PDB file of C-alpha atoms in Angstrom:
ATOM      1  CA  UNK A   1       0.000   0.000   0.000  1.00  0.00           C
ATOM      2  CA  UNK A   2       0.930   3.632  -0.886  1.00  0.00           C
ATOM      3  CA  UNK A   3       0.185   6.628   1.438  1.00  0.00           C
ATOM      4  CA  UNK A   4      -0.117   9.654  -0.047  1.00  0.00           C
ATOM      5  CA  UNK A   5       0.088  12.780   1.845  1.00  0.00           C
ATOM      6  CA  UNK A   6       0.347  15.875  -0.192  1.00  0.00           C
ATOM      7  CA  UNK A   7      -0.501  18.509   2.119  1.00  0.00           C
ATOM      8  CA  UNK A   8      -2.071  21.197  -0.399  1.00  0.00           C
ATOM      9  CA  UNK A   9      -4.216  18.800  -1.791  1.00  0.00           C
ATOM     10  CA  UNK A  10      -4.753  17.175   2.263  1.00  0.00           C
ATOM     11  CA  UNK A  11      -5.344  20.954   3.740  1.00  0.00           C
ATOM     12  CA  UNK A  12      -7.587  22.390   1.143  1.00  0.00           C
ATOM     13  CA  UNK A  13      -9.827  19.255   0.885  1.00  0.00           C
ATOM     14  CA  UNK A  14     -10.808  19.143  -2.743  1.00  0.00           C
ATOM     15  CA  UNK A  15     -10.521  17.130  -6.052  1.00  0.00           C
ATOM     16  CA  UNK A  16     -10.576  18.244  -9.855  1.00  0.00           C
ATOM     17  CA  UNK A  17     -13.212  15.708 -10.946  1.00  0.00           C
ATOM     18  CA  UNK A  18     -13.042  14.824 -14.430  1.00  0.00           C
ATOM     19  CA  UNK A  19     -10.227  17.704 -14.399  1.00  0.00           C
ATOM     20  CA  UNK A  20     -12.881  20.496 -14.498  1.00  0.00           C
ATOM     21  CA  UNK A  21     -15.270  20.095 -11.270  1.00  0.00           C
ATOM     22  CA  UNK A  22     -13.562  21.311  -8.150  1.00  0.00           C
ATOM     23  CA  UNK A  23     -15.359  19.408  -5.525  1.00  0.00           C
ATOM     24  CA  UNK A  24     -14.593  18.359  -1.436  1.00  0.00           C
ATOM     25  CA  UNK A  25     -13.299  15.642  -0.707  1.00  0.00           C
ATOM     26  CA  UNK A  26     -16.430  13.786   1.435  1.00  0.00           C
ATOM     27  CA  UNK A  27     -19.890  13.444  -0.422  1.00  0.00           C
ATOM     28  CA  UNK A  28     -22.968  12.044   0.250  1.00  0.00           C
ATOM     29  CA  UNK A  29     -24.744   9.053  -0.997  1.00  0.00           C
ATOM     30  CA  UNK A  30     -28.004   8.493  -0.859  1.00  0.00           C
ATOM     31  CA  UNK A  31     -29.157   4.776  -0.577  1.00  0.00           C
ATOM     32  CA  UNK A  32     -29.900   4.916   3.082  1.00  0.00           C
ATOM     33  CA  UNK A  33     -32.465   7.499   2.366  1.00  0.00           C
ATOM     34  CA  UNK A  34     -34.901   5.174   1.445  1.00  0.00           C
ATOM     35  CA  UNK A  35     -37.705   3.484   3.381  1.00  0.00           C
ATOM     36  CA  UNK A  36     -36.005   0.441   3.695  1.00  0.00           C
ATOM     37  CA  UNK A  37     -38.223  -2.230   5.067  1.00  0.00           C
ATOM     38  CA  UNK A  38     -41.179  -0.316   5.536  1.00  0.00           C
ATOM     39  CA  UNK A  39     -40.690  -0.072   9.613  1.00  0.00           C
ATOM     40  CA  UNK A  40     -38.993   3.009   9.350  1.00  0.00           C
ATOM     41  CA  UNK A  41     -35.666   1.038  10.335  1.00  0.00           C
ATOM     42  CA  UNK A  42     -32.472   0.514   8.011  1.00  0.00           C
ATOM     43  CA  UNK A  43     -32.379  -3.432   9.410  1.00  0.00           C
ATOM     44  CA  UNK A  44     -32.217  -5.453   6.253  1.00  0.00           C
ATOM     45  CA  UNK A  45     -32.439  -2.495   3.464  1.00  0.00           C
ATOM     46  CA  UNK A  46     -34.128  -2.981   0.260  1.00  0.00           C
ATOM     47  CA  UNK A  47     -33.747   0.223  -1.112  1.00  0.00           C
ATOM     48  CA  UNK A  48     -37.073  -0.720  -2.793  1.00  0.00           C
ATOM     49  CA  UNK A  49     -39.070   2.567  -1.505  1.00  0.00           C
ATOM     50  CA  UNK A  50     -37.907   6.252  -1.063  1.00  0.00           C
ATOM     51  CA  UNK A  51     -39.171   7.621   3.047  1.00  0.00           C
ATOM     52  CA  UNK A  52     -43.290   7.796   3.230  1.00  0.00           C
ATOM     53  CA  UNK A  53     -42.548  10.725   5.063  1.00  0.00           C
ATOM     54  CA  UNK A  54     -39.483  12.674   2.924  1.00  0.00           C
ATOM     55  CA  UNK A  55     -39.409  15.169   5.151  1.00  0.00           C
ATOM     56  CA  UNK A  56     -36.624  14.146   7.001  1.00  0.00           C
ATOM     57  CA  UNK A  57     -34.547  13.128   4.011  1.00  0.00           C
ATOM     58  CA  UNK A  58     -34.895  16.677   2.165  1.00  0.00           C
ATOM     59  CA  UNK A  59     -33.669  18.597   5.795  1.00  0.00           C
ATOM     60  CA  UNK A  60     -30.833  16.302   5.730  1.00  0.00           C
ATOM     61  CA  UNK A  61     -29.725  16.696   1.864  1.00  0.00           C
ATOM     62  CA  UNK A  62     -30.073  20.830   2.298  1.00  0.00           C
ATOM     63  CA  UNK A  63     -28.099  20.544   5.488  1.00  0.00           C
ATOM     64  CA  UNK A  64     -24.932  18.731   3.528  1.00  0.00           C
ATOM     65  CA  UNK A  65     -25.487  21.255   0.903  1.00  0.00           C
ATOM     66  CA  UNK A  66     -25.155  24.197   3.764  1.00  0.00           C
ATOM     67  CA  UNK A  67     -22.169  22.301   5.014  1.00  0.00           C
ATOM     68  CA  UNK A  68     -20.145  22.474   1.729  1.00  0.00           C
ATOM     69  CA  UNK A  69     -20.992  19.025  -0.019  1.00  0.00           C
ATOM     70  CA  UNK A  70     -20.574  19.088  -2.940  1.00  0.00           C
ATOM     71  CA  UNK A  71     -21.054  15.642  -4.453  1.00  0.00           C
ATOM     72  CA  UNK A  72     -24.161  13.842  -3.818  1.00  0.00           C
ATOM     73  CA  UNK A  73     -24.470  10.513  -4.959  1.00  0.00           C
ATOM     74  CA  UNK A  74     -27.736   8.517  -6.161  1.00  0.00           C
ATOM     75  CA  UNK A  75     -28.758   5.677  -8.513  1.00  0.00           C
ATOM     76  CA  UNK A  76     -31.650   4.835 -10.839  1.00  0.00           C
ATOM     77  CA  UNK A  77     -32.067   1.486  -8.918  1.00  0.00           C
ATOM     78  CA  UNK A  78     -32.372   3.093  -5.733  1.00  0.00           C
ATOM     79  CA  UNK A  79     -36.037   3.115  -4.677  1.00  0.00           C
ATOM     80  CA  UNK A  80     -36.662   2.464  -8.696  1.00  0.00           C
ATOM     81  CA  UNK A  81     -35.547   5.899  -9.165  1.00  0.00           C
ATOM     82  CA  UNK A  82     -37.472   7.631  -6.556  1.00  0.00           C
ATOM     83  CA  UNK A  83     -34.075   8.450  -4.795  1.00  0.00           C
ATOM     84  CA  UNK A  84     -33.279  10.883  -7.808  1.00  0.00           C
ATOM     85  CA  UNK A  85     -36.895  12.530  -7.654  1.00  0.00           C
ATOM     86  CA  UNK A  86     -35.728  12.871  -3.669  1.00  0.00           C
ATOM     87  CA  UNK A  87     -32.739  14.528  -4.464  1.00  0.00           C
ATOM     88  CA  UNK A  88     -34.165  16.973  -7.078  1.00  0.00           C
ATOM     89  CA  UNK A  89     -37.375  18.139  -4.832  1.00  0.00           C
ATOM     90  CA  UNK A  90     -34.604  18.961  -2.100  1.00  0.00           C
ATOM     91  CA  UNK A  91     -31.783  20.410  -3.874  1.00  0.00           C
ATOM     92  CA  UNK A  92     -32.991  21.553  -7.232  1.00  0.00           C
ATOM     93  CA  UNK A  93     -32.406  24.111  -8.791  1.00  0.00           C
ATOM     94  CA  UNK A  94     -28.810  23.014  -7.588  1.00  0.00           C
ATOM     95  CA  UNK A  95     -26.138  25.373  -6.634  1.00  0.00           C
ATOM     96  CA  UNK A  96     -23.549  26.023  -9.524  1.00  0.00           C
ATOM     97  CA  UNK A  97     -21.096  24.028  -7.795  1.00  0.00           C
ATOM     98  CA  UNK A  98     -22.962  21.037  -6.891  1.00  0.00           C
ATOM     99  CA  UNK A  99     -21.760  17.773  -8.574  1.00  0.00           C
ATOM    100  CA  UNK A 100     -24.901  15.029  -9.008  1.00  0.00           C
ATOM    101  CA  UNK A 101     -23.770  11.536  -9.843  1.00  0.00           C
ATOM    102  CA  UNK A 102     -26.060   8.504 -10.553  1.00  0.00           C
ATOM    103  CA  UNK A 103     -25.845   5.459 -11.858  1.00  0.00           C
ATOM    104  CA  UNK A 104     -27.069   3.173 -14.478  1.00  0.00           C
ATOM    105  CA  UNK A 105     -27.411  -0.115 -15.396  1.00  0.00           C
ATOM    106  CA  UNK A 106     -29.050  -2.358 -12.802  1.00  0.00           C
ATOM    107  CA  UNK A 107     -32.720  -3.628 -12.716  1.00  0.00           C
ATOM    108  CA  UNK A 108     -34.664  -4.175  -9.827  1.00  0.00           C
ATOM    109  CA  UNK A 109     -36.973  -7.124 -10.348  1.00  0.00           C
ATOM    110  CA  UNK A 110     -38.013  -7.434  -6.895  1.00  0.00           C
ATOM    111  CA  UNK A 111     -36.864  -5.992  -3.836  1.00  0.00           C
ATOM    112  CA  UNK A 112     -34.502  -8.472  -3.060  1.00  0.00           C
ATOM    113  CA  UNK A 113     -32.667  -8.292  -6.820  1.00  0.00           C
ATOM    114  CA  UNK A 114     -29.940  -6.413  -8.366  1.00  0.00           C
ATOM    115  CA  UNK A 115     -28.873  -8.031 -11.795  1.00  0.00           C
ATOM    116  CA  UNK A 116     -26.785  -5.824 -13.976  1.00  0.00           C
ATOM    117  CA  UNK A 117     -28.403  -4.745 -17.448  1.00  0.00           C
ATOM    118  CA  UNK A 118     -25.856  -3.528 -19.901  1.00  0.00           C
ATOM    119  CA  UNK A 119     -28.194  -3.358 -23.279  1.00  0.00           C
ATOM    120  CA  UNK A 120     -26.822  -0.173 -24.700  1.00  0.00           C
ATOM    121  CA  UNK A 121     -30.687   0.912 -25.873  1.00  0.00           C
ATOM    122  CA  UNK A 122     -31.776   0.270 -22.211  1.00  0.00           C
ATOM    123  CA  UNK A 123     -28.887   2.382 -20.723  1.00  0.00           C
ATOM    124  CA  UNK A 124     -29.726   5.249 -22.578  1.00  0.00           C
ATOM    125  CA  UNK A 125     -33.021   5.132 -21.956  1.00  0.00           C
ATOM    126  CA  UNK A 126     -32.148   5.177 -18.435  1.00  0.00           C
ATOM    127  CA  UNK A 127     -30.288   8.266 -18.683  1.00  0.00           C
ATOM    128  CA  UNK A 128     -33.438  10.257 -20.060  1.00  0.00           C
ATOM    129  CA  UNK A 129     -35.344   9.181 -17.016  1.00  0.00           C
ATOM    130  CA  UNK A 130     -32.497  10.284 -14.512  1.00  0.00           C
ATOM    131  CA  UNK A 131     -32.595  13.389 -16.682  1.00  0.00           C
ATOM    132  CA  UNK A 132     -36.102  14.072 -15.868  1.00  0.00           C
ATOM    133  CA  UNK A 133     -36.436  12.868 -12.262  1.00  0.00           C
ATOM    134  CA  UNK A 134     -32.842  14.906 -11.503  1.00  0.00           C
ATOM    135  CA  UNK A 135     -34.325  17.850 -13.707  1.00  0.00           C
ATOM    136  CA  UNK A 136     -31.175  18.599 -15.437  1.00  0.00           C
ATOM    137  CA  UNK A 137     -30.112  18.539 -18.998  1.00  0.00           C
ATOM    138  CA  UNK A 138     -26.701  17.338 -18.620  1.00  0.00           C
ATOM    139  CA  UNK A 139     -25.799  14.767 -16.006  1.00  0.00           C
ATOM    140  CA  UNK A 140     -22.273  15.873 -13.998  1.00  0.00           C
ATOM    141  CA  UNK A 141     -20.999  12.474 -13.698  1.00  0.00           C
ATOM    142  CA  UNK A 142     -23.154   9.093 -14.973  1.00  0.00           C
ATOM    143  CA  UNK A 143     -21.547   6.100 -13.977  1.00  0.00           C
ATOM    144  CA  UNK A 144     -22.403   2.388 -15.261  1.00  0.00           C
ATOM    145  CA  UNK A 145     -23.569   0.513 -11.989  1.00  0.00           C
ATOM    146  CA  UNK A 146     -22.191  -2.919 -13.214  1.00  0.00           C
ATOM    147  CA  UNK A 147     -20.875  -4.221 -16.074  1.00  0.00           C
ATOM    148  CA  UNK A 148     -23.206  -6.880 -17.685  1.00  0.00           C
ATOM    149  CA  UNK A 149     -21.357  -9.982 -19.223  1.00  0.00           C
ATOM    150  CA  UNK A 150     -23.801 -10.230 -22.162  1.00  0.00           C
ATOM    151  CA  UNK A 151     -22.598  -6.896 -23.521  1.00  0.00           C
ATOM    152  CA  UNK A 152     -19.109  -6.203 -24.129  1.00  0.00           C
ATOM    153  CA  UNK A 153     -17.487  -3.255 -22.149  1.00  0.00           C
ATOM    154  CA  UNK A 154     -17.322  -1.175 -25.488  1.00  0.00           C
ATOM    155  CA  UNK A 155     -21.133  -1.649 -26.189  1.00  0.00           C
ATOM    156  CA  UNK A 156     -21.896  -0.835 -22.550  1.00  0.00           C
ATOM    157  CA  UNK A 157     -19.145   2.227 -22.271  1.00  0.00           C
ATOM    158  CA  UNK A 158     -19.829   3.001 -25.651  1.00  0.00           C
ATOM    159  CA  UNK A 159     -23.665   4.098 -24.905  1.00  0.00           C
ATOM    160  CA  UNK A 160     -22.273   6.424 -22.537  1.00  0.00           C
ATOM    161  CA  UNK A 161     -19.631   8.163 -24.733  1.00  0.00           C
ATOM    162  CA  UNK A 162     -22.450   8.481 -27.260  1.00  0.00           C
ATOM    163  CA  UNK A 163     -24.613  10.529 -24.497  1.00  0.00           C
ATOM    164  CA  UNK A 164     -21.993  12.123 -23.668  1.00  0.00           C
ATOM    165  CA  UNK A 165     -21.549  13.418 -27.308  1.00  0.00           C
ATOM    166  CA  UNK A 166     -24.732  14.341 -27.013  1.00  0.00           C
ATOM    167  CA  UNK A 167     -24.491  16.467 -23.891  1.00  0.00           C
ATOM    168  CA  UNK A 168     -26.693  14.724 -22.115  1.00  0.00           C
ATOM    169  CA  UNK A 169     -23.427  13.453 -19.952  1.00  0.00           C
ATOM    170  CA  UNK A 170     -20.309  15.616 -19.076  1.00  0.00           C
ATOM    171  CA  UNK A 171     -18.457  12.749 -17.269  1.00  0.00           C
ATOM    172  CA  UNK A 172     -18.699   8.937 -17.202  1.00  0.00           C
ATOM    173  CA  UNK A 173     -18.028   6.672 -14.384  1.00  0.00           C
ATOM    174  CA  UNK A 174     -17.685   2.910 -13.749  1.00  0.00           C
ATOM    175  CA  UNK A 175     -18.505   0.839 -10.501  1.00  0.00           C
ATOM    176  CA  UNK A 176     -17.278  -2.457  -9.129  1.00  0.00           C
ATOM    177  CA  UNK A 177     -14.717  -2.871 -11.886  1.00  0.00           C
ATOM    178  CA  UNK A 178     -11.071  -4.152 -11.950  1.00  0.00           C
ATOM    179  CA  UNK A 179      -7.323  -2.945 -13.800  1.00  0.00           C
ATOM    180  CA  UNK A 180      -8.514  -4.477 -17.192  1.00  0.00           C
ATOM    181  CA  UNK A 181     -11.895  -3.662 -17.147  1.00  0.00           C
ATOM    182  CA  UNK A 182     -10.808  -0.268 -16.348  1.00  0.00           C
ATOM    183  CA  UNK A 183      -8.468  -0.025 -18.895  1.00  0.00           C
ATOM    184  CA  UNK A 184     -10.736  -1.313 -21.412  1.00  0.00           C
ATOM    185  CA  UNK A 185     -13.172   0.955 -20.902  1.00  0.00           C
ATOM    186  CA  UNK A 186     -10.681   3.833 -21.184  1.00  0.00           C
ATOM    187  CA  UNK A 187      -9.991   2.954 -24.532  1.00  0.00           C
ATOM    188  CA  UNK A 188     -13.877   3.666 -25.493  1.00  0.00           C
ATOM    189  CA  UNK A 189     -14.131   7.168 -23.462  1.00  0.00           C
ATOM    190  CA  UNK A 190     -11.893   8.965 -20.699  1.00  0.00           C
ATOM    191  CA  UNK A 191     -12.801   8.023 -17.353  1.00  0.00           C
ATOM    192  CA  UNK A 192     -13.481  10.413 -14.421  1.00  0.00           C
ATOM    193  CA  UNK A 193     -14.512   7.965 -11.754  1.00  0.00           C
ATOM    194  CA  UNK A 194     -14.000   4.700 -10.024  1.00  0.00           C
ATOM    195  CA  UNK A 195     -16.543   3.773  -7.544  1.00  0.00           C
ATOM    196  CA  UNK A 196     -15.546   0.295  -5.938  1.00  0.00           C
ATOM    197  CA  UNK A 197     -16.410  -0.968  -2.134  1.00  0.00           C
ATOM    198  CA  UNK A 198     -13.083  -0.114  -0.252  1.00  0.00           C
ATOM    199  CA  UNK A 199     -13.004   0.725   3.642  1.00  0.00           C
ATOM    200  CA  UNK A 200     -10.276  -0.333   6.065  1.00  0.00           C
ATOM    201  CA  UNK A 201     -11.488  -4.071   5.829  1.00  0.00           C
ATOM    202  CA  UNK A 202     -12.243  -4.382   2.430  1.00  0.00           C
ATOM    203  CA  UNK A 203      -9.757  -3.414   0.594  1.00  0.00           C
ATOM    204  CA  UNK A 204      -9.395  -6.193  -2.114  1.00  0.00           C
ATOM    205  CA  UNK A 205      -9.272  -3.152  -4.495  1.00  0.00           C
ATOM    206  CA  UNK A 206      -5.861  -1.653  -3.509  1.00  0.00           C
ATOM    207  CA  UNK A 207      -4.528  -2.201  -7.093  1.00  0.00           C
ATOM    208  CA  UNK A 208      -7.167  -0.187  -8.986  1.00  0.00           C
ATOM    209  CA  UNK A 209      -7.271   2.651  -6.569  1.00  0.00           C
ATOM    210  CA  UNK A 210      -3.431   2.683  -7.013  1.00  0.00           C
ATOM    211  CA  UNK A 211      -4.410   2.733 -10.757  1.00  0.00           C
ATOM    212  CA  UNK A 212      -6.830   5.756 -10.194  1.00  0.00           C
ATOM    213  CA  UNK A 213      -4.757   7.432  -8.505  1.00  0.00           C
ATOM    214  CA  UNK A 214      -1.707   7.559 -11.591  1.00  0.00           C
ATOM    215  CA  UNK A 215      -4.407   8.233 -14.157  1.00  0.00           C
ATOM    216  CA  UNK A 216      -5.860  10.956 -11.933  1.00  0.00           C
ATOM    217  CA  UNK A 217      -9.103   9.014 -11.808  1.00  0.00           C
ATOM    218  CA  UNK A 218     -11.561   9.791  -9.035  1.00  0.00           C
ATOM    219  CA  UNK A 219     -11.720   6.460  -6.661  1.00  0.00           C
ATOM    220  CA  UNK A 220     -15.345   6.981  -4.980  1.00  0.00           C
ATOM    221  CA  UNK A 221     -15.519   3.799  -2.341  1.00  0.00           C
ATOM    222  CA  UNK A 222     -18.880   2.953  -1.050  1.00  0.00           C
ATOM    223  CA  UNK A 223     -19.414   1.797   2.193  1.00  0.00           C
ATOM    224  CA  UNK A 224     -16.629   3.850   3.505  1.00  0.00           C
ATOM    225  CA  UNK A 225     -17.519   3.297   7.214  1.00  0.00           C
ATOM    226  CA  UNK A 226     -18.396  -0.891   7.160  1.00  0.00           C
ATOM    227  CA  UNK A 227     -15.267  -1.475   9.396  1.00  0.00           C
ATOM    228  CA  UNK A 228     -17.200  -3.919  11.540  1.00  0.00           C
ATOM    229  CA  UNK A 229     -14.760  -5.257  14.546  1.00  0.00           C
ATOM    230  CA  UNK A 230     -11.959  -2.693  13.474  1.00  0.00           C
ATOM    231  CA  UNK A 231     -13.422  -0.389  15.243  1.00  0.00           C
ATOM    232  CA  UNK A 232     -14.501  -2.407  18.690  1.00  0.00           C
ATOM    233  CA  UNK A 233     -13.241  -1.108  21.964  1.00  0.00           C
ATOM    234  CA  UNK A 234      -9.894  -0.846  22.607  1.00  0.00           C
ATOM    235  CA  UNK A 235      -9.174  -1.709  18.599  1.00  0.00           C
ATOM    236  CA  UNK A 236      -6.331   0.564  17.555  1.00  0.00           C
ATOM    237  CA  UNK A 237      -9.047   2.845  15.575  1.00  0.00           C
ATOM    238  CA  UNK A 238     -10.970   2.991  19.230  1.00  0.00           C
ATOM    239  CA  UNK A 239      -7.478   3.828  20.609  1.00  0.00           C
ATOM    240  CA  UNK A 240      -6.708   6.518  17.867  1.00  0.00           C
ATOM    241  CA  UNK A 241     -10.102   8.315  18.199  1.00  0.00           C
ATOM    242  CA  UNK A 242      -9.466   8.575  21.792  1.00  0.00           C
ATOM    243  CA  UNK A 243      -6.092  10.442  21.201  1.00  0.00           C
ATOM    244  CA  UNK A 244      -7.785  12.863  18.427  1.00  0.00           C
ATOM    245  CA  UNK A 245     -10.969  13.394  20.585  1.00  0.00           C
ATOM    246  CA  UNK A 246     -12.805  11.571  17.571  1.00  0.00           C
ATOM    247  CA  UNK A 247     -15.265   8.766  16.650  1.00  0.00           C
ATOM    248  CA  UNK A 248     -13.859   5.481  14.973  1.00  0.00           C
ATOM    249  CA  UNK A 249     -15.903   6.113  12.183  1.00  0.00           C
ATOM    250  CA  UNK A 250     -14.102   9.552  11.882  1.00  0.00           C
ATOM    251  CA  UNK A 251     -11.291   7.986  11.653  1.00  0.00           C
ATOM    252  CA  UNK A 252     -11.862   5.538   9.187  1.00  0.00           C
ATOM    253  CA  UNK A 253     -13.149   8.730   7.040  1.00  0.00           C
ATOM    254  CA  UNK A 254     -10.042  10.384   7.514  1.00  0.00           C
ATOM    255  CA  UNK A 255      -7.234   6.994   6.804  1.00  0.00           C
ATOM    256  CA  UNK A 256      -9.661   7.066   3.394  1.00  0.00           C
ATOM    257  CA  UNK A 257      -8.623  10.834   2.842  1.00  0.00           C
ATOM    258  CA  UNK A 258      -5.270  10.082   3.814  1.00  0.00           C
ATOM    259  CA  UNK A 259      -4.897   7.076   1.558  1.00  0.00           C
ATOM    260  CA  UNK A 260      -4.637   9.251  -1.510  1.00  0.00           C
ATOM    261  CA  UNK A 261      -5.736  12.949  -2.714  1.00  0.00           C
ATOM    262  CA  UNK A 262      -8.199  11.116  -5.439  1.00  0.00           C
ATOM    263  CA  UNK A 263     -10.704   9.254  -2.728  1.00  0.00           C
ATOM    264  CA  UNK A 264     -13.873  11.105  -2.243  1.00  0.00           C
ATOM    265  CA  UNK A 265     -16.022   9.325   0.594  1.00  0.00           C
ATOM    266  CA  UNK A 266     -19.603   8.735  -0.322  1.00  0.00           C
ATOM    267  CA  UNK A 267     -20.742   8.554   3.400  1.00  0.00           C
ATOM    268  CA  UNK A 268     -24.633   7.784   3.655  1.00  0.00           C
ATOM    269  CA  UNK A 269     -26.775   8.836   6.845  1.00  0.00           C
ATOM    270  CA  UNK A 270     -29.950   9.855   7.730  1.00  0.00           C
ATOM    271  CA  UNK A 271     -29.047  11.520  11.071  1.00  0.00           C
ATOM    272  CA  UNK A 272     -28.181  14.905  10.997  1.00  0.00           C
ATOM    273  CA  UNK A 273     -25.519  14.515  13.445  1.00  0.00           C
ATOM    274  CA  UNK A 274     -23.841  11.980  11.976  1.00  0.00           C
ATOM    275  CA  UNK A 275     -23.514  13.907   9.049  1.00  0.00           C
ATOM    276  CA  UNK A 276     -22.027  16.450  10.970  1.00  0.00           C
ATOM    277  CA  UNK A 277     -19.776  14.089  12.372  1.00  0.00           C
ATOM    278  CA  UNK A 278     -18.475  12.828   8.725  1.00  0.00           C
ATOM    279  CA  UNK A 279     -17.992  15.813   7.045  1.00  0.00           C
ATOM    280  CA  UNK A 280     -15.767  16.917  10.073  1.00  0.00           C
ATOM    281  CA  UNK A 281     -13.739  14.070   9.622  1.00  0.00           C
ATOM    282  CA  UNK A 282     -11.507  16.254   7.032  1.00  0.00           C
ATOM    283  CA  UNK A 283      -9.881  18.063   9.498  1.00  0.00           C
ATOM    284  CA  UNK A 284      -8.476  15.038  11.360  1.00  0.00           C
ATOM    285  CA  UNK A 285      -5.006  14.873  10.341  1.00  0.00           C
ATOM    286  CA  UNK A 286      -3.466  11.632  11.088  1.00  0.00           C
ATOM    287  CA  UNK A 287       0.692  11.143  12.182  1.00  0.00           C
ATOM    288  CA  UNK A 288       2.272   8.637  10.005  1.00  0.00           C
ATOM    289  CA  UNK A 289       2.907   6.535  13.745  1.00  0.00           C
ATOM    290  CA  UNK A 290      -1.129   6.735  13.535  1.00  0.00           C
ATOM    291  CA  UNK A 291      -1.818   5.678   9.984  1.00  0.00           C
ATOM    292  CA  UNK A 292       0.894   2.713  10.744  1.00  0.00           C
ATOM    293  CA  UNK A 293      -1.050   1.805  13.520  1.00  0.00           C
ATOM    294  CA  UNK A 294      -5.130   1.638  12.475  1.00  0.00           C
ATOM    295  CA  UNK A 295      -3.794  -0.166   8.840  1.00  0.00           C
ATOM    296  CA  UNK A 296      -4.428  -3.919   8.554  1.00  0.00           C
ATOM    297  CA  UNK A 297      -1.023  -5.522   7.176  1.00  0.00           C
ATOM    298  CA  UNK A 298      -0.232  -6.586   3.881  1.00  0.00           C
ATOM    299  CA  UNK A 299      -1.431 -10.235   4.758  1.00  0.00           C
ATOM    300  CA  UNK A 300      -4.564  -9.155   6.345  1.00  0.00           C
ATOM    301  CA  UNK A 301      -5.933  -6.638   3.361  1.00  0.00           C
ATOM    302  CA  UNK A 302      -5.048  -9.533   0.459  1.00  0.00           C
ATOM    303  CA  UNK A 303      -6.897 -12.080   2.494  1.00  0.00           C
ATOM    304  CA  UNK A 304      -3.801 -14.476   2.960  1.00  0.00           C
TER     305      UNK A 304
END
């Protein structure tokens, strides 16, 4: 594993997305703002229905705004779109330097399923409909949810590009995808974003966010703060917090900034606190003896 450090690109807390959208360094994604099971609890989330009661949800998307977001993170799949409706009645029209990614290109035949889709003629019409539910004209950065096997990566990539032609799309993204799929894709279209799962116990993805981070690709990881027993009492994160008067999951946020100037946490929430509590995690700053001590070893992270 590489650390990088740079301290002008640490201290001011932002990242040149796609090289032309300044944006800081912890977003929001909104999955968890969703009714998930219908009990008003998050226990075994479908993402199958946005809040009865969106209240809640819209307070807590203009709050991140207020705070300085500026990414916010959705998906067509989420609550069958009704997560980029929620976004738009909160936010829109959205500030001139708000960045709105979503996703394409997984169906949701029941609220259990998520099977990737890749048909080029169904991704595109995908993108209208985040175009009208988002109420924009161009989408800031669309990113392809999963590749499909049945379609080749230029077929899938390529239905972007041509939207992006279009200027329907200004930058194009790819999720859950290794080094070759990567670089396959970058043959098609340039490539402004990486969104893979990566946290500090999942990090089989070391390799391509080392790749992101030459290219000058945006690495997005989801679940950002699913450290599980990492972060027990009197773990070394539990230990670390302690020291910086912090939370272990502010921690975790900050190792992720640390990590390299190209990760942008996607943090969800729907506590207003907690929100609070993330975006604050940028001005942790982390000794080297620190970062040394809260990292699983080489073995641990490659699952040897």
């Amino acid at each position: 594993m590489t650390t990088t450090t740079d301290a002008t690109s640490f201290a001011d807390g932002f990242f040149l997305l796609g090289s032309d959208l300044p944006v800081r360094r912890i977003g929001l994604g909104t999955m968890r703002l969703t009714d998930a099971t219908g009990d008003d609890t998050q226990a075994g989330a479908q993402i199958w229905h946005a809040p009865a009661d969106p209240s809640e949800a819209i307070a807590l998307l203009r709050h991140a705004v207020e705070l300085g977001v500026q990414l916010i993170d959705t998906a067509d799949a989420y609550a069958l779109g009704e997560s980029e409706e929620l976004v738009a009645a909160a936010l829109h029209p959205y500030p001139e330097d708000l960045v709105i990614a979503t996703k394409v290109g997984n169906v949701r035949p029941s609220p259990t399923e998520w099977v990737p889709l890749g048909n080029p003629a169904y991704l595109k019409q995908q993108v209208e409909l985040s175009l009208r539910r988002l109420r924009v004209e161009t989408i800031d950065l669309l990113q392809l949810h999963r590749l499909d096997p049945a379609y080749t990566i230029a077929d899938q990539v390529g239905a972007l590009a041509e939207l992006r032609e279009q200027g329907k799309v200004r930058h194009i993204g790819l999720s859950e995808v290794n080094i070759d799929e990567l670089r396959e894709a970058q043959l098609v279209t340039p490539i402004a974003a990486v969104q893979n799962h990566y946290n500090l116990s999942a990090r089989d993805h070391e390799a391509v966010l080392d790749c992101s981070t030459t290219a000058g690709i945006a690495f997005i990881p989801f679940f950002p703060l699913a450290i599980g027993d990492l972060a027990r009492p009197g773990s070394s994160i539990d230990e670390v917090a302690a020291e910086l008067e912090a939370t272990p999951s502010q921690v975790a946020l900050a190792w992720l900034l640390h990590r390299a100037t190209n990760v942008l946490p996607i943090p969800g929430t729907t506590s207003i606190a907690h929100l609070e509590q993330n975006i604050s995690a940028t001005r942790l700053e982390l000794t080297e003896a620190q970062l040394q001590r809260i990292s699983p070893s080489e073995t641990t992270e490659r699952g040897q």
